């Protein structure tokens, strides 16, 4: 199976479905026109994909193939049943991404890169791929190291990578989910209403609800909170120092890590 086409197919299908859902069932009115924001966000997506393919390539999937070929990693020593190894791989990778996300808010150098994601003045599915290319490359190296250490199966790694991209779209979607559904879904996964607090202009709220797929890690890490202080409709999104939409074009976003800004706590 071609790794790139598999991930692209999942991405495009979910992008189309969530795009339609956002249009007909929006959670909040948008402050900034989609044409202005989506141009920058889609531009970052293209640059991120090119940066990976032209430098590291599909390094996370390649790490899994290398570990399988060379017999590297913990699972090749233990030889546990495939189902157990698959479950551990998914849990370890998701926990690792949670810890990485926390680090991007606490480590000044990483926060400079991650600020790009948090400058979006609205949060919708396009925010799910609003990341600086350097942050994307560092994340890929981090995940590749974990995959090598585990000796994770390539197919499971591919499934997790596709799920991670899919959930990045879903958790940022401006989608109205019935409160009862949302309440039950949160016992297992992160939902848009859960994650929206993380994009609050209020830093204590930004430093919460870091999860990507499973809500378990926020609960264990005591970073889980139900909702923004001002509610889902009242919360102001973005960063306090970056509220001018005219300053958030693609070129400025690429340079943003090298400018002064709020430091993490």
Short mmCIF file of C-alpha atoms in Angstrom, two decimals, residues 70 122 163:
data_model
loop_
_atom_site.label_atom_id
_atom_site.label_comp_id
_atom_site.label_asym_id
_atom_site.label_seq_id
_atom_site.Cartn_x
_atom_site.Cartn_y
_atom_site.Cartn_z
CA UNK A 70 16.43 -4.88 10.85
CA UNK A 122 -11.35 31.44 14.27
CA UNK A 163 -6.01 8.90 12.47
#
